[in-house]
XYZ file of C-alpha atoms in Angstrom:
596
model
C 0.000 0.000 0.000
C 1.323 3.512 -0.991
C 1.311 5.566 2.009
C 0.015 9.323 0.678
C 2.551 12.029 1.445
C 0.884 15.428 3.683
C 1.391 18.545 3.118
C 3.413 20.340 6.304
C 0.895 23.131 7.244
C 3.969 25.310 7.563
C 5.934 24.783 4.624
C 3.784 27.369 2.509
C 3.672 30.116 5.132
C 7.715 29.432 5.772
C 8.212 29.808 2.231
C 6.114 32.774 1.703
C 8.018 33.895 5.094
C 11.548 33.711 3.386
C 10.319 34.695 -0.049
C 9.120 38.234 1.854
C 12.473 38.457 3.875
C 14.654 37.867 0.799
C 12.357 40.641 -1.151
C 12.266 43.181 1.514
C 16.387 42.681 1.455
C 16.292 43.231 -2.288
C 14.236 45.885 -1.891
C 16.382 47.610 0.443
C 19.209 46.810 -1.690
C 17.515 48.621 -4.507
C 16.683 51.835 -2.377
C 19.857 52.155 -0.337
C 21.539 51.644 -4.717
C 19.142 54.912 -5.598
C 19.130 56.703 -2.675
C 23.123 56.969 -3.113
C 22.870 57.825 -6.905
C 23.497 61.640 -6.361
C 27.136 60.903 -5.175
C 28.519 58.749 -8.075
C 28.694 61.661 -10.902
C 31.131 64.141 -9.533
C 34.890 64.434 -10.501
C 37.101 67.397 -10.755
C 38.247 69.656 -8.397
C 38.796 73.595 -7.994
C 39.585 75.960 -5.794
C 38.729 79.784 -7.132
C 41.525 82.681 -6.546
C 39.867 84.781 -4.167
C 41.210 88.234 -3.158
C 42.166 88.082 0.326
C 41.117 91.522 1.319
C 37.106 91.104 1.322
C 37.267 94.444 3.311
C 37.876 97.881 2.513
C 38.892 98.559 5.796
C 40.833 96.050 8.000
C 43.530 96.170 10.090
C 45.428 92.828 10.406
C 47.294 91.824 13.541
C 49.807 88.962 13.742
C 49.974 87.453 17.535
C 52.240 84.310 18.023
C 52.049 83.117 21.466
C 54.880 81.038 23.340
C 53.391 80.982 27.193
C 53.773 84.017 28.685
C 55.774 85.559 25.197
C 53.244 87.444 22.768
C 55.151 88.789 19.603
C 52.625 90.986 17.402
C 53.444 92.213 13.836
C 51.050 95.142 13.458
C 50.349 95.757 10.152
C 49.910 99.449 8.552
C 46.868 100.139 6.661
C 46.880 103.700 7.039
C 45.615 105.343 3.818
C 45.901 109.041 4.810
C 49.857 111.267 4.013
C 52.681 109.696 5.696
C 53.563 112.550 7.736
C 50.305 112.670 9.696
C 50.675 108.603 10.499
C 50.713 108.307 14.540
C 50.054 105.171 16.434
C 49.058 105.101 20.359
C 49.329 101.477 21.538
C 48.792 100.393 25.307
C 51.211 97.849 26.032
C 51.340 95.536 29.434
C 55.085 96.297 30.466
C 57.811 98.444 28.565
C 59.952 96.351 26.256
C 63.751 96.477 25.538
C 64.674 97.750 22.029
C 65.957 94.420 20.824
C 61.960 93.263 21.117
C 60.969 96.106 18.827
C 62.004 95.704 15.278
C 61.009 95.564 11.626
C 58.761 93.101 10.076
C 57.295 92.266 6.587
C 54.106 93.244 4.911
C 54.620 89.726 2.531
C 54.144 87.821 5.986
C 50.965 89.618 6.793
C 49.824 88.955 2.986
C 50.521 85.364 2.624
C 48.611 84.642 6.523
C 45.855 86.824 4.912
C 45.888 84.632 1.421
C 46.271 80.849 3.322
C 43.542 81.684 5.806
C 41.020 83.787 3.657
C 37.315 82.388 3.594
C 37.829 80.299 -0.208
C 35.746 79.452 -2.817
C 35.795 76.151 -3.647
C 35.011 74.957 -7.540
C 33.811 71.308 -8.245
C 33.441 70.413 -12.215
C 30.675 67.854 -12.364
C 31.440 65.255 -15.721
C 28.603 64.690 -17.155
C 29.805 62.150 -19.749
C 30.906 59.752 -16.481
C 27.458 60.533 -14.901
C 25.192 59.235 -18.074
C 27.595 56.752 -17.811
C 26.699 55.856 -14.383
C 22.771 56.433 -15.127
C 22.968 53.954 -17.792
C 24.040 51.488 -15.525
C 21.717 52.368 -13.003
C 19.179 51.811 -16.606
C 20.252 48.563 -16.906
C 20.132 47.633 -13.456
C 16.802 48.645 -13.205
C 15.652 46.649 -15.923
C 17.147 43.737 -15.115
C 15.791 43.468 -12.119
C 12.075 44.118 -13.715
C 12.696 41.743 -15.383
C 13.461 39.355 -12.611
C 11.223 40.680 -11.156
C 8.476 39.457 -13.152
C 9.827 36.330 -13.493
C 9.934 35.822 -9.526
C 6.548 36.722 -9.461
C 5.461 34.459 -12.323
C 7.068 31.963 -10.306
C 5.559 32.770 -6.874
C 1.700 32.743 -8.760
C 2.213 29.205 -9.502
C 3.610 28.413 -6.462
C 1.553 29.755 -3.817
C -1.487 31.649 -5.679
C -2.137 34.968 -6.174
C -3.087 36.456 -2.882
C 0.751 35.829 -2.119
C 1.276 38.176 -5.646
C -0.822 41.054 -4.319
C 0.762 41.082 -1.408
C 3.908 41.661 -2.655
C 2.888 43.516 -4.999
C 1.561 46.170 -2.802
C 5.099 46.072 -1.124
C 6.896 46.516 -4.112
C 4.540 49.825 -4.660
C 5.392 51.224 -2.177
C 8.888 50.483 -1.654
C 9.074 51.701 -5.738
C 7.506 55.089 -4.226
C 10.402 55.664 -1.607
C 12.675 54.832 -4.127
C 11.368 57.428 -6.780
C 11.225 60.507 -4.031
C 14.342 59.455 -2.772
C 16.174 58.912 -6.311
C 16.151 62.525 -8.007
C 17.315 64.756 -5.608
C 20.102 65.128 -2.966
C 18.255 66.549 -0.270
C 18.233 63.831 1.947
C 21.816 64.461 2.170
C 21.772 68.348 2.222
C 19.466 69.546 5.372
C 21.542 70.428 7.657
C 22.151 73.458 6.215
C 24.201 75.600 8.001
C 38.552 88.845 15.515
C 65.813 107.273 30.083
C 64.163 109.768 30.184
C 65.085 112.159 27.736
C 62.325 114.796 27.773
C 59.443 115.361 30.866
C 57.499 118.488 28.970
C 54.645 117.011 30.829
C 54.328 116.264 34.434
C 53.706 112.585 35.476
C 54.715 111.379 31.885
C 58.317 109.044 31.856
C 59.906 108.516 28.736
C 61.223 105.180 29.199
C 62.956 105.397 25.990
C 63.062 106.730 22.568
C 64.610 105.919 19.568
C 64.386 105.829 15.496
C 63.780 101.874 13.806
C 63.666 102.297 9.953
C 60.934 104.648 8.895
C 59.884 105.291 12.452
C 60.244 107.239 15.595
C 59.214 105.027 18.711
C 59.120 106.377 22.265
C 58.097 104.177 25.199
C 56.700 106.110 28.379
C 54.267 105.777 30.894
C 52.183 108.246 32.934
C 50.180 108.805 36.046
C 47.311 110.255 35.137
C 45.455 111.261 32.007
C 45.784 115.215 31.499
C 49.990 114.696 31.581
C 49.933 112.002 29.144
C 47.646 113.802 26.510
C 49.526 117.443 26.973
C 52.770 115.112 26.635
C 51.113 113.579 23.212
C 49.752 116.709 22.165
C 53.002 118.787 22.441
C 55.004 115.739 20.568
C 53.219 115.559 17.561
C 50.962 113.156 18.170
C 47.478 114.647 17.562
C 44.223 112.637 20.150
C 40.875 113.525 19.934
C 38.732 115.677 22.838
C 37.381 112.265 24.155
C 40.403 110.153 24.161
C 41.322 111.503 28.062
C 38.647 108.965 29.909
C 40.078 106.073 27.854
C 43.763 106.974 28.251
C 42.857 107.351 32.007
C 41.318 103.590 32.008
C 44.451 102.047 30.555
C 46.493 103.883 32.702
C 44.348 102.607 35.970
C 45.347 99.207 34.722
C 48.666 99.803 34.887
C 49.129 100.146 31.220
C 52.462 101.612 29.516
C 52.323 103.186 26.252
C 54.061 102.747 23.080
C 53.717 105.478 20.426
C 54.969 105.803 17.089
C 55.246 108.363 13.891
C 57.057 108.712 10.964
C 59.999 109.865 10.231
C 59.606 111.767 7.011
C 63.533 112.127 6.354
C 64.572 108.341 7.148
C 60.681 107.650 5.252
C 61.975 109.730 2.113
C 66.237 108.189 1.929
C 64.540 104.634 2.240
C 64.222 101.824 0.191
C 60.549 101.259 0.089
C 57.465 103.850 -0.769
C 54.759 101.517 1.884
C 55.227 101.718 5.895
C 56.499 98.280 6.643
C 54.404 96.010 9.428
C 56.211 96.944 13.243
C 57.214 93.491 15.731
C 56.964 94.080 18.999
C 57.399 91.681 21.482
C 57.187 91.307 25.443
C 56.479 89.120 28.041
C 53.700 89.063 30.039
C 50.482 86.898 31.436
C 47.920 89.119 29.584
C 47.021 87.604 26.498
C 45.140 90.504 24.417
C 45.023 93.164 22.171
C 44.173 97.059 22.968
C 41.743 98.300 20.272
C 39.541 100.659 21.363
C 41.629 103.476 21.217
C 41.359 102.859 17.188
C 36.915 103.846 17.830
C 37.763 107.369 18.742
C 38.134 108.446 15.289
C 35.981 106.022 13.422
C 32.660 107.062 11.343
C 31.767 103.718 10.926
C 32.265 99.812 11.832
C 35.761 98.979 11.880
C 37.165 95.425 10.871
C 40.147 93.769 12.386
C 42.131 90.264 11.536
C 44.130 88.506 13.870
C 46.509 86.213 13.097
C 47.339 84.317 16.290
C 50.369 82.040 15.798
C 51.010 78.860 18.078
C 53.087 75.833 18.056
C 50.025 73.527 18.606
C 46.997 75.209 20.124
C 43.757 77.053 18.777
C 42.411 80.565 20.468
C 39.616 82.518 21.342
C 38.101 85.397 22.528
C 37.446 84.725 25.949
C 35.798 88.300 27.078
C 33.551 87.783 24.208
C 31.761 85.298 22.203
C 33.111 83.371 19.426
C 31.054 82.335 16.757
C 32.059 80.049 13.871
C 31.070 81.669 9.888
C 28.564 79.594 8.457
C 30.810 76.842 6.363
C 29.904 74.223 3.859
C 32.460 72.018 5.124
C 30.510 68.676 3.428
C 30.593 69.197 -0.065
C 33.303 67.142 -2.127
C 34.058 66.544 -5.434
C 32.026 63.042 -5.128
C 29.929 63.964 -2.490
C 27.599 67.142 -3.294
C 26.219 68.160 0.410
C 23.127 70.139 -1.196
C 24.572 73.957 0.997
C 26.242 74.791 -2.395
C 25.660 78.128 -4.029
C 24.891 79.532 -7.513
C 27.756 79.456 -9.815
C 27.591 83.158 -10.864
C 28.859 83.433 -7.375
C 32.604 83.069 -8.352
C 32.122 86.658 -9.942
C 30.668 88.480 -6.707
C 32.355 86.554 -4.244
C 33.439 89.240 -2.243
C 30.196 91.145 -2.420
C 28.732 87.419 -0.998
C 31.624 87.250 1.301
C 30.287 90.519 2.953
C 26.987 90.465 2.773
C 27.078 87.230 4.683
C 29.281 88.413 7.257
C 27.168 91.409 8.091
C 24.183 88.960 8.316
C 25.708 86.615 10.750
C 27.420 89.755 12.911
C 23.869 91.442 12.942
C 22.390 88.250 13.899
C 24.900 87.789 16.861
C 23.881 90.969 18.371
C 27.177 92.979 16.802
C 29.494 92.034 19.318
C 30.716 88.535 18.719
C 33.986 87.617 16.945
C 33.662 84.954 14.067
C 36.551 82.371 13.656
C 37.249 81.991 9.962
C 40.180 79.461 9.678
C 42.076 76.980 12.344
C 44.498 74.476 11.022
C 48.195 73.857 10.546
C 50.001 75.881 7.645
C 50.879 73.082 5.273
C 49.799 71.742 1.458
C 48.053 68.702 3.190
C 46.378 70.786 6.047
C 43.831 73.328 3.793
C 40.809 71.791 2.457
C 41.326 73.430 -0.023
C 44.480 75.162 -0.490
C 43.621 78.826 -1.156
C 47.320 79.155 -2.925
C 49.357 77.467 -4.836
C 52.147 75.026 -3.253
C 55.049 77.586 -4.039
C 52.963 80.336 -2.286
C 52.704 77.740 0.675
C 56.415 77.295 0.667
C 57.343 81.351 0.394
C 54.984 81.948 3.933
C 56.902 78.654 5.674
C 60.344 80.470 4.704
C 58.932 83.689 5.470
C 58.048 82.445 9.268
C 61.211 81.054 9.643
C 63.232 84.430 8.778
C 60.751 86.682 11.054
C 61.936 84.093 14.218
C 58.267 81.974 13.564
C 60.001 78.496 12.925
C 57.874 75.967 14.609
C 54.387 77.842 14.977
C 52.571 76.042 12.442
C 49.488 76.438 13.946
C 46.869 79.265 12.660
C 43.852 80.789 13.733
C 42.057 83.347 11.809
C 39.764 85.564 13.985
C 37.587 88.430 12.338
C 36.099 91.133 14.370
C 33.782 93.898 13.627
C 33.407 96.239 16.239
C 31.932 99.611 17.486
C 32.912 101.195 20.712
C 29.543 100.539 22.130
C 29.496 96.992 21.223
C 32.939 96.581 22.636
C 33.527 97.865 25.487
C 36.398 96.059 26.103
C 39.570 95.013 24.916
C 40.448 91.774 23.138
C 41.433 89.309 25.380
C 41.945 85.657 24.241
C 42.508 82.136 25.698
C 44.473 79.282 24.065
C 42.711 75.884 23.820
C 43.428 72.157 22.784
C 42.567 71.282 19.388
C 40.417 68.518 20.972
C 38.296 71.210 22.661
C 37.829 73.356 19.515
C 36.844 70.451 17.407
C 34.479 68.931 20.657
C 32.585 72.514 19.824
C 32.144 72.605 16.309
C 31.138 68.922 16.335
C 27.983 70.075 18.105
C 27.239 72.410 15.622
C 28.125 70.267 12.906
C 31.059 72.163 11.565
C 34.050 70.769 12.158
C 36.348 70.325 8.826
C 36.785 66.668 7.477
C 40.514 67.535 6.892
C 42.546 66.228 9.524
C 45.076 68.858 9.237
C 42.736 71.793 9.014
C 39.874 72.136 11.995
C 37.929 74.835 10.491
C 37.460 76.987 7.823
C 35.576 79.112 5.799
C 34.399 77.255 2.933
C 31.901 78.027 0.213
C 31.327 75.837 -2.469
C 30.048 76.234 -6.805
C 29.693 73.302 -8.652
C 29.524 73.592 -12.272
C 29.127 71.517 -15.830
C 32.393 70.230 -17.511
C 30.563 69.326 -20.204
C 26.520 69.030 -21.161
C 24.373 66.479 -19.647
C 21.540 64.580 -20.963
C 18.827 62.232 -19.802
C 17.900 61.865 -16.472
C 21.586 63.298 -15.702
C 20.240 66.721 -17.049
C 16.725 66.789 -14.817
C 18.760 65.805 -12.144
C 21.204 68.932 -12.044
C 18.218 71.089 -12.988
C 16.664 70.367 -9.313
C 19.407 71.348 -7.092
C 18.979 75.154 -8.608
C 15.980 75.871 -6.669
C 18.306 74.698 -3.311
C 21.047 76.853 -4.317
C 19.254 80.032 -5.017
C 17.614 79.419 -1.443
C 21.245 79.262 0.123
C 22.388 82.122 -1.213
C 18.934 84.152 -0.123
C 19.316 82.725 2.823
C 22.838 83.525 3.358
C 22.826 86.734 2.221
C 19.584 87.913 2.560
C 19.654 89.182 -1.154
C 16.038 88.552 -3.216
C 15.128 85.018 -4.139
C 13.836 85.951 -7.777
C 16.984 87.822 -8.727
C 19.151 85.116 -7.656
C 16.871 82.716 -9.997
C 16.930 84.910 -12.667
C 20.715 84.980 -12.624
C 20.912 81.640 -12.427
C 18.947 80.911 -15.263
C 20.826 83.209 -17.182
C 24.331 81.466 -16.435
C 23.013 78.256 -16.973
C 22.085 79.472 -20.642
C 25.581 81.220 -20.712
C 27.667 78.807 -19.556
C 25.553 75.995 -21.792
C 26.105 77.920 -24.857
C 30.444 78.662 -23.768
C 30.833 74.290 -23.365
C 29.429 73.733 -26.557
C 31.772 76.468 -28.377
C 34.374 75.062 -26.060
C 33.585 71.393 -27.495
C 33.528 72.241 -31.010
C 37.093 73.894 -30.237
C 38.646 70.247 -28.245
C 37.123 68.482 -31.525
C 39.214 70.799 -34.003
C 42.117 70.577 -31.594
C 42.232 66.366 -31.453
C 42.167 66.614 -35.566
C 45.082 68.708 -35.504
C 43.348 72.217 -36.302
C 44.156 74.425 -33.594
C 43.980 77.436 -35.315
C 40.685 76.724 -35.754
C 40.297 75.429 -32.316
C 41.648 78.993 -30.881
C 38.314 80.769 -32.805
C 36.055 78.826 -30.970
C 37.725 78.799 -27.530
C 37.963 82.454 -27.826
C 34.175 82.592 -28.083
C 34.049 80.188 -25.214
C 35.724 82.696 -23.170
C 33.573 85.935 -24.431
C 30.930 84.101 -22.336
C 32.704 82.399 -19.778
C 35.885 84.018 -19.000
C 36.044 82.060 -15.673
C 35.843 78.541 -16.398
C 39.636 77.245 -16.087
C 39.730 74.342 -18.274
C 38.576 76.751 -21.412
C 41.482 78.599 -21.048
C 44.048 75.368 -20.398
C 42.650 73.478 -23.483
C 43.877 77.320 -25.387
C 46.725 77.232 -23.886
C 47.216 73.652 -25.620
C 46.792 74.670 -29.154
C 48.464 78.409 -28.365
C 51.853 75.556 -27.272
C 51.461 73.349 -30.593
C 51.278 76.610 -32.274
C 54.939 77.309 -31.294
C 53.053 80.333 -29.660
C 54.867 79.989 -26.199
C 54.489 83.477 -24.593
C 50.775 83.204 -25.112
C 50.066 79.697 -23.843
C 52.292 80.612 -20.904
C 49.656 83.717 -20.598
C 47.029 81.380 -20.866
C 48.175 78.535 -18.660
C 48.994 81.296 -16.098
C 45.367 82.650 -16.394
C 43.838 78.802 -15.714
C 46.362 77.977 -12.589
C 44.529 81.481 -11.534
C 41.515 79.830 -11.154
C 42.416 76.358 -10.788
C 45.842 76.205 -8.528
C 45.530 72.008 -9.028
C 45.205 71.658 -12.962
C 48.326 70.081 -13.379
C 48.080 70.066 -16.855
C 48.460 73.248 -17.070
C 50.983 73.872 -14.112
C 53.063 71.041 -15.920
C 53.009 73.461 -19.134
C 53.857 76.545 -17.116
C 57.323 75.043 -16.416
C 57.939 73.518 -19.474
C 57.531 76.875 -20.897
C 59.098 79.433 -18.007
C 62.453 77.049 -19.046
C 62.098 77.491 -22.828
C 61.262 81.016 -22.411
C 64.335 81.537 -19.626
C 61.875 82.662 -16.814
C 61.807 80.573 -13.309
C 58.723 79.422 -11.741
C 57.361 81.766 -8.922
């Protein structure tokens, strides 16, 4: 007798068990595949040559501290006739002459240029990204098609009320999967400073003496009325309200160290600028006088300090802090979704500004913002804001001003008003761990191990145009970053738009021109080529591989001083094409010129 085999009441609602479990996984599979899409299409990399002085009015302070040691290189940005320059600075104890010497205005500049809030330039490929889509094409319709086939399967297998039900799960996971697939914001919301002459009483000259271009005298005084009868009948002109001030530093036990020009040794020198002035002393107080500098103002005045260490960050301690909003996410693979138009590489000083005044109004106009911490190095900037030869200059240039081993930078930016600042600078050293602990909260610490922070602002723009679903794609992050800038800036939403629709058309039109010109130059006809690169340019004078691709045909030419021009005009806007840098050389040796 044939025993009959029974069914296991389990078997079909194990199977349909596992079949679910192994769908939801491929499911998953499918969304987490999508849902990264956005990062696979972005190659290239740029940083934009920014001006370093976003202000019309700064003064810019060096301050490298060694414990107790501050040495300050005080740079002169006094626009008015040389012999009317005077400077009044309040000073913790009275230093020898050896302390006080001459420094270099090249220092302050290349701090200035290595720090400076950058603009940072991403060229999205859009040949590699279709590439990628089409993939992602044939993925997807492989798995249709296995899909249908699974479910064919499944119908026979366990009926169709199995079917609907995934089939209903497969809706809806295909719903996630088309939100999430076209844009980037799931990855872009967070969206974020012996006694020589007694004319007054109480007032002792501690010393006096002539250093280059300038006449120094160190002194200190007992009260007020002495010291500004001793300034006034010395040449050195205060206004009415200065006494009550000069009276406060002197209460804390403040000496004074004045300075002026001297016209004759100004007029026999060497240079036609007043050079930065070093001064150095010891002493516990770690800060910088200032507001004797508000007693003439008319309006806001900006200051940038430089504060030099061999392995520590700073900060004001009297007042707050405040980090500049940063886009410290975006990467050349890895778009964050805070980028901002790319018209902004031709205002991005007028940006720069109008940000800053929105974030100092918005921290009640007496905050100072940090702008860059980090070690001074090619692999510490994320980006580098120079190129590697300017990096090298500002290493040798430490070392000759007696700044060997402070590698370590912070930027501070302060805009201040006597009634907002009441006070003096006064700042406090801390452990990178401690700065970085801080930004982590707010989400802006750098991804750079050798830099912690920085001010970082980031375009991203088409090398070449896209199609397909590449094309819709990049269309929908436009909306996001017009709304950065607005937001940033507070400038109007519908002007942005407007200008960004007329790049896009722009900068559409210069590629193709630009194209035509790299298909000329690959058959050879680079005179030809040069015709429709110069068009290119006419439109979009700012887009560095335009002007590297002329600089190609200008070299097979046997045109050498122009591709040189040309090649010099690209590494302007993109320090890293080293296509281009490897062309400068070649041609500074054939032409007999040396590589700055």
């Amino acid at each position: 007798m044939i025993k009959r085999l029974e069914r296991d009441p389990a078997g079909p609602h194990l199977r349909c068990d596992r079949v679910k479990t192994l769908l939801i996984g491929l499911c998953t599979f499918i969304l987490v595949w999508f849902c990264a899409a956005p990062a696979w299409a972005f190659c290239g990399f740029f940083v934009a040559k920014v001006e370093a002085s976003l202000h019309n009015a700064s003064s810019k302070v060096i301050i490298a501290r060694d414990g107790d040691r501050s040495t300050f290189v005080m740079a002169n940005d006094y626009q008015g006739k040389v012999k009317d320059f005077a400077r009044i600075v309040p000073i913790p104890v009275i230093p020898k002459r050896e302390q006080i010497r001459i420094g270099s205005n090249e220092l302050v500049e290349g701090l200035d240029a290595f720090t400076a809030p950058r603009l940072v330039q991403y060229y999205d490929d859009a040949g590699k990204l279709w590439q990628r889509e089409r993939n992602a094409y044939l993925l997807g319709g492989f798995w249709i098609v296995a899909g249908g086939l699974y479910l064919w399967f499944l119908s026979r297998l366990g009926g169709m009320k199995m079917v609907v039900e995934l089939c209903v799960v497969l809706l809806i996971v295909g719903i996630l999967a088309a939100v999430s697939l076209p844009s980037l914001l799931g990855q872009a919301n967070k969206a974020k400073q012996a006694a020589d002459n007694q004319s007054a009483i109480n007032v002792t000259v501690a010393d006096r003496f002539t250093l280059g271009e300038y006449d120094i005298t160190l002194l200190s005084a007992e009260e007020s009325d002495s010291l500004a009868a001793w300034l006034s009948e010395n040449g050195y002109p205060i206004s009415a309200n200065a006494r009550s001030m000069l009276q406060d530093y002197i209460e804390q036990g403040m000496k004074f160290f004045v300075v002026k020009v001297n016209l004759e040794a100004f007029t026999q020198g060497e240079y036609n600028y007043l050079r930065p002035i070093v001064l150095e002393y010891d002493s516990p107080n770690f800060m910088l006088p200032m507001r004797l500098g508000t007693l003439n103002a008319t309006a806001e005045q900006d200051l940038i300090v430089f504060i030099l260490s061999r392995d520590r960050a700073a900060t004001v301690a009297n007042y707050k802090t405040a980090f500049i909003p940063t886009d410290n996410k975006s990467r050349s693979q890895k778009p964050s979704g805070e980028e901002l138009p790319p018209f902004v590489q031709e205002e991005f000083p007028a940006f720069y500004e109008a940000m800053f005044q929105r974030e100092y109004e918005k921290q009640g106009k007496n905050a100072a913002f940090l702008e860059y911490a980090g070690f001074l190095g090619m692999g510490a900037c994320d980006p580098c804001s120079v190129p590697p030869e300017e990096i090298e200059k500002l290493q040798t240039l430490l070392d000759q001003d007696g700044f060997t081993d402070f590698s370590y930078i912070t930027r501070l930016h302060v805009r201040y008003t006597l009634d907002k600042f009441p006070e003096d600078l006064v700042f406090a050293e801390t452990s990178r761990k401690d700065l970085y602990a801080e930004m982590e909260k707010q989400d802006l610490a750098s991804r750079n191990r050798g830099v912690l922070f920085q001010g970082r602002y980031v375009i991203r723009r088409l090398q070449d145009a896209p199609s397909g679903l590449a094309k819709w794609r990049y269309g929908r992050w436009k909306p996001l970053w017009a709304k950065n800038l607005a937001d940033s800036t507070g400038w109007d939403l519908k002007s942005i738009e407007d200008k960004i629709a007329l790049y896009a058309d722009t900068a559409a039109l210069a590629l193709r021109w630009s194209e035509q010109g790299q298909k000329l130059a690959r058959s050879g006809q680079h005179e030809r080529a040069l015709n429709y690169y110069k068009k290119a340019l006419e439109l979009d004078p700012s887009n560095a591989t335009i002007w590297s691709n002329r600089g190609v045909s200008l070299y097979e030419l046997k045109r050498p001083q122009e591709a040189l021009e040309a090649f010099e005009k690209a590494l302007s806007l993109n320090s890293i094409d080293w296509t281009a840098r490897d062309y400068q050389e070649k041609l500074r040796v054939e032409l007999g010129g040396k590589l700055r």
